[in-house]
């Protein structure tokens, strides 16, 4: 029905008008780049995603991988797509030139990833997990492990996974039971079961490099006793080639609701007592290493949720312009011509809500990606540290907000299509199913809410929060247009209420009100999320309101900017005020949930 | 994991404590019944649903019906379940004794339906659609049509469908193109295409009786020119037996996201010019007849959505009591024992939200079913009329509220199960998919919002609304317990604001603010829905608060009533205040949606 995965103008706006991504080229690490090289990367990503990923998105969903007890089989298009991704050099996009990389900023890597997530999230899982695993090895593993695995992962010969969850331990990693016993040669023998391991088995690569959390004998209890190991599916011979099968067995595939093309696996390590693992970094430091990967993965989950949302939004938009149904007063006689459904107010509402969710989420994710770049490449160390502090604070909502509102957007896309939306003959229901994974994986949104309320808010003496307030203040002080002024006036009281609430939260968390606040953690995440997203929307509307006065604006651009201003208005008028409830519940210390007894259900 | 489809105590509470369903036995029509006969019907329904419907719910989902160009094939369990339903006499449950029925009240029929919806909504589609079609024939068709089709439908030999939607006309029935040409023998020849026809073809019965909307030649334009026809798959011979194939062809099956066991069909009528149809009632009155069926179907959709919600709620509840994960302060050292997740505040929140949605929706649906009974069997004609007026007003939210909040409940059930919730190895994701149909079919929730705001609110000079206010006032005046008093205090300002708003709405709909109000129709439905549901919850809490002082209460009952009071508190504290936003948007006449241009997207 339409071929463009992501509107060019949207990305140009997000990357170069809203964020001055081109300014990154002034930094030493990116000095060989310019807007043209960035755009060339995006063009390549768009082309491969459009030609190699999008066409088999539905097919991979309808024909999920199977396991015959020996091998995993999947449709051939996945391999072709993976190979095309590898050949474009995208796996090593963020690495140094002398590592064979392209030394690209995170912001551009994320934008490139957007095309793949919009096109086919499940096939995209294979390369993305590989990059994530390679990052951990690059940052924390010994030179020996690095040289054995990293080049082959970046060339796509080997793929990667992160093997954290166990059947009895998901959110609670403190309770993992997988063990690692040190051998005389400095290796370890791994034994345990892992579950829900994405891309945990397949035939796309010559080897699969599992990053496995396990406990060394005698380790302290809890998360402080977790170590991280590289555990390949095939052990390497003296030439670094995959040779003997390591003792890692696929116990079975799990059948998911969405992302059906990405294998989800149950893996048994060391059933025969001969699973070789190689320690990453130091013993007992595994969770810290894994959290680097996890934090990146959380940005990726948020952004992916936004892009799956964006894809169905675009589809429902084209559908709404095309499909005629009913009439609008005063021309609502049966003999009047039927109108496209986009002219019905309630359909506009559903489109505007989607737009505000997915483009807002996109702006937030790019903002976070820029913080990653800033934390790596700003000249001043204190500035780099600030970027990291702000990023830390925002990470829970960068993960949770898009993964809550992306699926909401998909739900509205289905509703716009009506009966068609509900059928597998149309693509939006798959988006909705695929996106349902995102509120759960890489830490459920409930966990994100607790992380925000009990940790991130107070981290480094609340440095992140202060920075956030400064950044918002700075942006707001530059606002001149009347549309944005008016939105700002609506936002201010909520910001003030949140600020007022914070000391009370600190107090409550330290006294006997703690159980109530923990039960109401989602309320604070709502408050924080809607305020940050209002900021993101006012930022967009401000750029649009300035741009709209340019004299040489094309009609399309004019309409684009008007849409941004209207979506900001929608968000601030319709979505922001929902937090009045949350602010009350938090300030009243409402105990409706905390006081519920399990036997009363 | 658990075997009980619906908790006995819940139904006993809903039917006999909250509504005095046993009082119906005092009415002439139900005078041969008593609580024991009602409960016997429910026991039978529970038994058949548990033994014949629930076991193949997942199997029917995984093995949807196929069409080989000649016949539709489905798993054998569907036929067995259908036959068991028929044999129990449930198809004719609401009909007169002398029609072979059981003369049961609608309230009991709905309660009985609840077991089937909770057990297996897609197999349930076949008998339920048959009953719905039989009702229309019974009420409006000639004796000849009635005697030809009705007995065979009530015995399950024939099944039924409602064939309204066409490829280009769903919500806009005014635009249907199917035609009916009268022949010299008083029959009609039907020609046209229908789409999304549930149970439109299968081999479960000897014949399928389609109720088809079509336009007689020369009919007025729009809905005033629609007539209703009985169109059987097989024409009847002189003995009333199915003989020749009528010219109704299955063009293909549509593949849905949920309810996968119920065939969804594209049907071609009269491709060979020989599709015989029999007029129901008079020409051009078809929509009126169909709306009887539609209104009943809307109650059924709402109740079904509630029960699918209930099923997953129960599952997630048992899971939350069973699954251990993490610790709770102050016992949150790694060496402390892990707790069942039901003890985590955020999990309690998700369970309480589900409980408030599905048990609240159940109370609303039973309330509506009772109004159906009252409209048929109250002695006083004016009282019967009042019941009908109130039912008319409530119908849009009886359909829309449970079908919006049932899926929300399912979403929370998935979230509680975490990774498991997302997999087809656990049942909650199917509930979520099945329930996604309900906000769309029998009139999308957007259509319901428009129906409420532009029609039902003002119908019969606002008689429904006045009755609603009286009924609420009457219930509230009887409240004595402090818990309910406190909830009432929170509800009152919202009721006052809604009452204040109504005249402004009437005015706005009649002037140039109409487009804004149409675009914001969902806001009014939110306001109306949350207020009505708060009423439903305070009604429940009131009964519970009275009951809790009984001295001979068992521990289980004590816990049950505590749970009702706590859920009412949750609903009024957490869910009701969300309408503050909607009340503002309506009173401010916010034009964020209405003012959006289609080219700005």
mmCIF file of N, CA and C in Angstrom, chain B residues 452-536:
data_model
loop_
_atom_site.group_PDB
_atom_site.id
_atom_site.type_symbol
_atom_site.label_atom_id
_atom_site.label_comp_id
_atom_site.label_asym_id
_atom_site.label_seq_id
_atom_site.Cartn_x
_atom_site.Cartn_y
_atom_site.Cartn_z
ATOM 1 N N UNK B 452 -23.900 7.072 21.637
ATOM 2 C CA UNK B 452 -24.230 7.570 22.977
ATOM 3 C C UNK B 452 -24.407 9.088 22.969
ATOM 4 N N UNK B 453 -23.434 9.771 22.398
ATOM 5 C CA UNK B 453 -23.428 11.237 22.472
ATOM 6 C C UNK B 453 -24.497 11.878 21.591
ATOM 7 N N UNK B 454 -24.712 11.310 20.416
ATOM 8 C CA UNK B 454 -25.611 12.013 19.486
ATOM 9 C C UNK B 454 -27.026 11.448 19.469
ATOM 10 N N UNK B 455 -27.235 10.259 20.021
ATOM 11 C CA UNK B 455 -28.580 9.675 19.992
ATOM 12 C C UNK B 455 -29.103 9.280 21.366
ATOM 13 N N UNK B 456 -28.440 8.317 21.991
ATOM 14 C CA UNK B 456 -29.006 7.692 23.183
ATOM 15 C C UNK B 456 -29.235 8.669 24.340
ATOM 16 N N UNK B 457 -28.358 9.644 24.428
ATOM 17 C CA UNK B 457 -28.442 10.605 25.524
ATOM 18 C C UNK B 457 -29.731 11.418 25.467
ATOM 19 N N UNK B 458 -30.216 11.633 24.263
ATOM 20 C CA UNK B 458 -31.360 12.533 24.069
ATOM 21 C C UNK B 458 -32.649 11.786 23.753
ATOM 22 N N UNK B 459 -32.546 10.491 23.586
ATOM 23 C CA UNK B 459 -33.688 9.690 23.162
ATOM 24 C C UNK B 459 -34.846 9.817 24.147
ATOM 25 N N UNK B 460 -36.066 9.871 23.618
ATOM 26 C CA UNK B 460 -37.270 10.020 24.460
ATOM 27 C C UNK B 460 -37.110 11.176 25.448
ATOM 28 N N UNK B 461 -36.699 12.302 24.925
ATOM 29 C CA UNK B 461 -36.488 13.512 25.760
ATOM 30 C C UNK B 461 -35.575 13.248 26.965
ATOM 31 N N UNK B 462 -34.561 12.460 26.716
ATOM 32 C CA UNK B 462 -33.599 12.225 27.799
ATOM 33 C C UNK B 462 -34.144 11.347 28.912
ATOM 34 N N UNK B 463 -35.156 10.536 28.589
ATOM 35 C CA UNK B 463 -35.773 9.698 29.624
ATOM 36 C C UNK B 463 -34.763 8.724 30.234
ATOM 37 N N UNK B 464 -33.907 8.154 29.396
ATOM 38 C CA UNK B 464 -32.924 7.189 29.890
ATOM 39 C C UNK B 464 -32.009 7.809 30.931
ATOM 40 N N UNK B 465 -31.541 9.002 30.627
ATOM 41 C CA UNK B 465 -30.617 9.673 31.534
ATOM 42 C C UNK B 465 -31.278 9.992 32.874
ATOM 43 N N UNK B 466 -32.530 10.451 32.794
ATOM 44 C CA UNK B 466 -33.253 10.745 34.045
ATOM 45 C C UNK B 466 -33.404 9.471 34.871
ATOM 46 N N UNK B 467 -33.740 8.387 34.200
ATOM 47 C CA UNK B 467 -33.878 7.112 34.911
ATOM 48 C C UNK B 467 -32.566 6.687 35.542
ATOM 49 N N UNK B 468 -31.499 6.876 34.803
ATOM 50 C CA UNK B 468 -30.185 6.507 35.320
ATOM 51 C C UNK B 468 -29.885 7.289 36.587
ATOM 52 N N UNK B 469 -30.132 8.589 36.519
ATOM 53 C CA UNK B 469 -29.868 9.425 37.692
ATOM 54 C C UNK B 469 -30.706 8.987 38.883
ATOM 55 N N UNK B 470 -31.968 8.659 38.618
ATOM 56 C CA UNK B 470 -32.846 8.176 39.704
ATOM 57 C C UNK B 470 -32.325 6.876 40.311
ATOM 58 N N UNK B 471 -31.963 5.952 39.432
ATOM 59 C CA UNK B 471 -31.486 4.660 39.928
ATOM 60 C C UNK B 471 -30.226 4.818 40.769
ATOM 61 N N UNK B 472 -29.331 5.661 40.304
ATOM 62 C CA UNK B 472 -28.098 5.882 41.053
ATOM 63 C C UNK B 472 -28.429 6.515 42.409
ATOM 64 N N UNK B 473 -29.281 7.540 42.358
ATOM 65 C CA UNK B 473 -29.660 8.228 43.582
ATOM 66 C C UNK B 473 -30.264 7.271 44.585
ATOM 67 N N UNK B 474 -31.134 6.406 44.063
ATOM 68 C CA UNK B 474 -31.810 5.432 44.910
ATOM 69 C C UNK B 474 -30.797 4.494 45.589
ATOM 70 N N UNK B 475 -29.865 3.996 44.804
ATOM 71 C CA UNK B 475 -28.838 3.124 45.387
ATOM 72 C C UNK B 475 -27.993 3.874 46.413
ATOM 73 N N UNK B 476 -27.614 5.075 46.069
ATOM 74 C CA UNK B 476 -26.709 5.825 46.944
ATOM 75 C C UNK B 476 -27.383 6.212 48.260
ATOM 76 N N UNK B 477 -28.695 6.422 48.184
ATOM 77 C CA UNK B 477 -29.399 6.851 49.395
ATOM 78 C C UNK B 477 -29.430 5.737 50.439
ATOM 79 N N UNK B 478 -29.198 4.510 49.992
ATOM 80 C CA UNK B 478 -29.246 3.391 50.944
ATOM 81 C C UNK B 478 -27.907 3.062 51.571
ATOM 82 N N UNK B 479 -26.910 3.822 51.205
ATOM 83 C CA UNK B 479 -25.563 3.495 51.668
ATOM 84 C C UNK B 479 -25.317 3.987 53.080
ATOM 85 N N UNK B 480 -24.809 3.096 53.906
ATOM 86 C CA UNK B 480 -24.552 3.471 55.295
ATOM 87 C C UNK B 480 -23.113 3.246 55.725
ATOM 88 N N UNK B 481 -22.492 2.205 55.165
ATOM 89 C CA UNK B 481 -21.139 1.861 55.604
ATOM 90 C C UNK B 481 -20.145 2.971 55.312
ATOM 91 N N UNK B 482 -19.148 3.127 56.181
ATOM 92 C CA UNK B 482 -18.187 4.214 56.000
ATOM 93 C C UNK B 482 -17.326 4.068 54.741
ATOM 94 N N UNK B 483 -16.993 2.833 54.362
ATOM 95 C CA UNK B 483 -16.161 2.657 53.164
ATOM 96 C C UNK B 483 -16.903 3.195 51.931
ATOM 97 N N UNK B 484 -18.163 2.814 51.800
ATOM 98 C CA UNK B 484 -18.937 3.262 50.645
ATOM 99 C C UNK B 484 -19.236 4.757 50.716
ATOM 100 N N UNK B 485 -19.496 5.239 51.900
ATOM 101 C CA UNK B 485 -19.728 6.684 52.063
ATOM 102 C C UNK B 485 -18.542 7.465 51.520
ATOM 103 N N UNK B 486 -17.382 6.985 51.855
ATOM 104 C CA UNK B 486 -16.173 7.690 51.448
ATOM 105 C C UNK B 486 -15.980 7.638 49.930
ATOM 106 N N UNK B 487 -16.334 6.519 49.334
ATOM 107 C CA UNK B 487 -16.225 6.421 47.871
ATOM 108 C C UNK B 487 -17.235 7.346 47.200
ATOM 109 N N UNK B 488 -18.408 7.378 47.787
ATOM 110 C CA UNK B 488 -19.482 8.200 47.240
ATOM 111 C C UNK B 488 -19.096 9.672 47.233
ATOM 112 N N UNK B 489 -18.413 10.064 48.281
ATOM 113 C CA UNK B 489 -17.967 11.448 48.388
ATOM 114 C C UNK B 489 -17.036 11.807 47.235
ATOM 115 N N UNK B 490 -16.238 10.825 46.817
ATOM 116 C CA UNK B 490 -15.341 11.084 45.691
ATOM 117 C C UNK B 490 -16.093 11.089 44.362
ATOM 118 N N UNK B 491 -17.145 10.285 44.286
ATOM 119 C CA UNK B 491 -17.871 10.181 43.019
ATOM 120 C C UNK B 491 -18.755 11.401 42.763
ATOM 121 N N UNK B 492 -19.352 11.941 43.816
ATOM 122 C CA UNK B 492 -20.359 12.999 43.647
ATOM 123 C C UNK B 492 -19.918 14.174 42.774
ATOM 124 N N UNK B 493 -18.730 14.736 42.993
ATOM 125 C CA UNK B 493 -18.353 15.890 42.160
ATOM 126 C C UNK B 493 -18.317 15.561 40.665
ATOM 127 N N UNK B 494 -17.952 14.331 40.340
ATOM 128 C CA UNK B 494 -17.908 13.953 38.927
ATOM 129 C C UNK B 494 -19.317 13.872 38.349
ATOM 130 N N UNK B 495 -20.238 13.314 39.140
ATOM 131 C CA UNK B 495 -21.625 13.235 38.680
ATOM 132 C C UNK B 495 -22.158 14.647 38.451
ATOM 133 N N UNK B 496 -21.840 15.534 39.374
ATOM 134 C CA UNK B 496 -22.319 16.910 39.244
ATOM 135 C C UNK B 496 -21.748 17.567 37.984
ATOM 136 N N UNK B 497 -20.458 17.330 37.750
ATOM 137 C CA UNK B 497 -19.839 17.921 36.559
ATOM 138 C C UNK B 497 -20.449 17.376 35.281
ATOM 139 N N UNK B 498 -20.742 16.086 35.276
ATOM 140 C CA UNK B 498 -21.358 15.518 34.072
ATOM 141 C C UNK B 498 -22.731 16.135 33.847
ATOM 142 N N UNK B 499 -23.499 16.250 34.932
ATOM 143 C CA UNK B 499 -24.853 16.807 34.809
ATOM 144 C C UNK B 499 -24.796 18.238 34.267
ATOM 145 N N UNK B 500 -23.803 18.976 34.745
ATOM 146 C CA UNK B 500 -23.634 20.358 34.315
ATOM 147 C C UNK B 500 -23.279 20.451 32.832
ATOM 148 N N UNK B 501 -22.566 19.449 32.396
ATOM 149 C CA UNK B 501 -22.060 19.448 31.023
ATOM 150 C C UNK B 501 -23.155 19.178 29.991
ATOM 151 N N UNK B 502 -24.140 18.387 30.373
ATOM 152 C CA UNK B 502 -25.110 17.875 29.396
ATOM 153 C C UNK B 502 -25.803 18.987 28.592
ATOM 154 N N UNK B 503 -26.325 20.039 29.240
ATOM 155 C CA UNK B 503 -26.982 21.072 28.427
ATOM 156 C C UNK B 503 -26.007 21.731 27.434
ATOM 157 N N UNK B 504 -24.755 21.906 27.854
ATOM 158 C CA UNK B 504 -23.761 22.495 26.951
ATOM 159 C C UNK B 504 -23.514 21.584 25.755
ATOM 160 N N UNK B 505 -23.546 20.276 26.007
ATOM 161 C CA UNK B 505 -23.369 19.327 24.908
ATOM 162 C C UNK B 505 -24.527 19.438 23.923
ATOM 163 N N UNK B 506 -25.737 19.512 24.469
ATOM 164 C CA UNK B 506 -26.919 19.617 23.610
ATOM 165 C C UNK B 506 -26.799 20.850 22.716
ATOM 166 N N UNK B 507 -26.386 21.933 23.334
ATOM 167 C CA UNK B 507 -26.234 23.184 22.605
ATOM 168 C C UNK B 507 -25.144 23.057 21.528
ATOM 169 N N UNK B 508 -24.003 22.552 21.945
ATOM 170 C CA UNK B 508 -22.866 22.438 21.034
ATOM 171 C C UNK B 508 -23.163 21.547 19.842
ATOM 172 N N UNK B 509 -23.901 20.475 20.084
ATOM 173 C CA UNK B 509 -24.222 19.560 18.977
ATOM 174 C C UNK B 509 -25.132 20.225 17.963
ATOM 175 N N UNK B 510 -25.855 21.256 18.410
ATOM 176 C CA UNK B 510 -26.790 21.931 17.509
ATOM 177 C C UNK B 510 -26.170 23.161 16.843
ATOM 178 N N UNK B 511 -24.974 23.556 17.266
ATOM 179 C CA UNK B 511 -24.369 24.723 16.617
ATOM 180 C C UNK B 511 -23.028 24.370 15.960
ATOM 181 N N UNK B 512 -22.225 25.394 15.723
ATOM 182 C CA UNK B 512 -21.002 25.145 14.951
ATOM 183 C C UNK B 512 -19.912 24.420 15.737
ATOM 184 N N UNK B 513 -20.184 24.082 16.991
ATOM 185 C CA UNK B 513 -19.214 23.298 17.760
ATOM 186 C C UNK B 513 -19.370 21.804 17.506
ATOM 187 N N UNK B 514 -20.335 21.448 16.707
ATOM 188 C CA UNK B 514 -20.604 20.030 16.480
ATOM 189 C C UNK B 514 -19.364 19.226 16.072
ATOM 190 N N UNK B 515 -18.571 19.713 15.095
ATOM 191 C CA UNK B 515 -17.395 18.901 14.700
ATOM 192 C C UNK B 515 -16.442 18.628 15.866
ATOM 193 N N UNK B 516 -16.296 19.619 16.742
ATOM 194 C CA UNK B 516 -15.423 19.416 17.903
ATOM 195 C C UNK B 516 -15.992 18.317 18.805
ATOM 196 N N UNK B 517 -17.294 18.390 19.060
ATOM 197 C CA UNK B 517 -17.898 17.394 19.947
ATOM 198 C C UNK B 517 -17.870 16.004 19.331
ATOM 199 N N UNK B 518 -18.063 15.926 18.018
ATOM 200 C CA UNK B 518 -17.997 14.601 17.382
ATOM 201 C C UNK B 518 -16.581 14.032 17.507
ATOM 202 N N UNK B 519 -15.585 14.889 17.340
ATOM 203 C CA UNK B 519 -14.197 14.416 17.452
ATOM 204 C C UNK B 519 -13.870 14.006 18.887
ATOM 205 N N UNK B 520 -14.576 14.586 19.848
ATOM 206 C CA UNK B 520 -14.311 14.302 21.257
ATOM 207 C C UNK B 520 -15.362 13.370 21.875
ATOM 208 N N UNK B 521 -16.101 12.678 21.026
ATOM 209 C CA UNK B 521 -17.165 11.793 21.525
ATOM 210 C C UNK B 521 -16.611 10.749 22.496
ATOM 211 N N UNK B 522 -15.390 10.282 22.237
ATOM 212 C CA UNK B 522 -14.819 9.260 23.129
ATOM 213 C C UNK B 522 -14.630 9.823 24.539
ATOM 214 N N UNK B 523 -14.394 11.124 24.649
ATOM 215 C CA UNK B 523 -14.237 11.728 25.984
ATOM 216 C C UNK B 523 -15.543 11.588 26.768
ATOM 217 N N UNK B 524 -16.662 11.849 26.088
ATOM 218 C CA UNK B 524 -17.915 11.708 26.823
ATOM 219 C C UNK B 524 -18.169 10.258 27.194
ATOM 220 N N UNK B 525 -17.816 9.357 26.301
ATOM 221 C CA UNK B 525 -18.014 7.945 26.654
ATOM 222 C C UNK B 525 -17.143 7.565 27.857
ATOM 223 N N UNK B 526 -15.935 8.103 27.915
ATOM 224 C CA UNK B 526 -15.100 7.842 29.097
ATOM 225 C C UNK B 526 -15.781 8.343 30.373
ATOM 226 N N UNK B 527 -16.266 9.567 30.322
ATOM 227 C CA UNK B 527 -16.906 10.169 31.501
ATOM 228 C C UNK B 527 -18.101 9.323 31.936
ATOM 229 N N UNK B 528 -18.955 9.063 30.983
ATOM 230 C CA UNK B 528 -20.174 8.308 31.259
ATOM 231 C C UNK B 528 -19.827 6.900 31.753
ATOM 232 N N UNK B 529 -18.887 6.279 31.088
ATOM 233 C CA UNK B 529 -18.493 4.909 31.428
ATOM 234 C C UNK B 529 -17.908 4.810 32.833
ATOM 235 N N UNK B 530 -16.996 5.713 33.170
ATOM 236 C CA UNK B 530 -16.363 5.611 34.492
ATOM 237 C C UNK B 530 -17.352 5.925 35.614
ATOM 238 N N UNK B 531 -18.277 6.826 35.341
ATOM 239 C CA UNK B 531 -19.275 7.128 36.370
ATOM 240 C C UNK B 531 -20.212 5.940 36.575
ATOM 241 N N UNK B 532 -20.670 5.373 35.489
ATOM 242 C CA UNK B 532 -21.547 4.192 35.608
ATOM 243 C C UNK B 532 -20.801 3.040 36.294
ATOM 244 N N UNK B 533 -19.532 2.861 35.926
ATOM 245 C CA UNK B 533 -18.791 1.752 36.539
ATOM 246 C C UNK B 533 -18.499 2.017 38.010
ATOM 247 N N UNK B 534 -18.316 3.269 38.373
ATOM 248 C CA UNK B 534 -18.142 3.587 39.797
ATOM 249 C C UNK B 534 -19.408 3.236 40.562
ATOM 250 N N UNK B 535 -20.533 3.546 39.950
ATOM 251 C CA UNK B 535 -21.823 3.155 40.526
ATOM 252 C C UNK B 535 -21.884 1.642 40.698
ATOM 253 N N UNK B 536 -21.509 0.918 39.656
ATOM 254 C CA UNK B 536 -21.529 -0.548 39.731
ATOM 255 C C UNK B 536 -20.615 -1.059 40.845
#
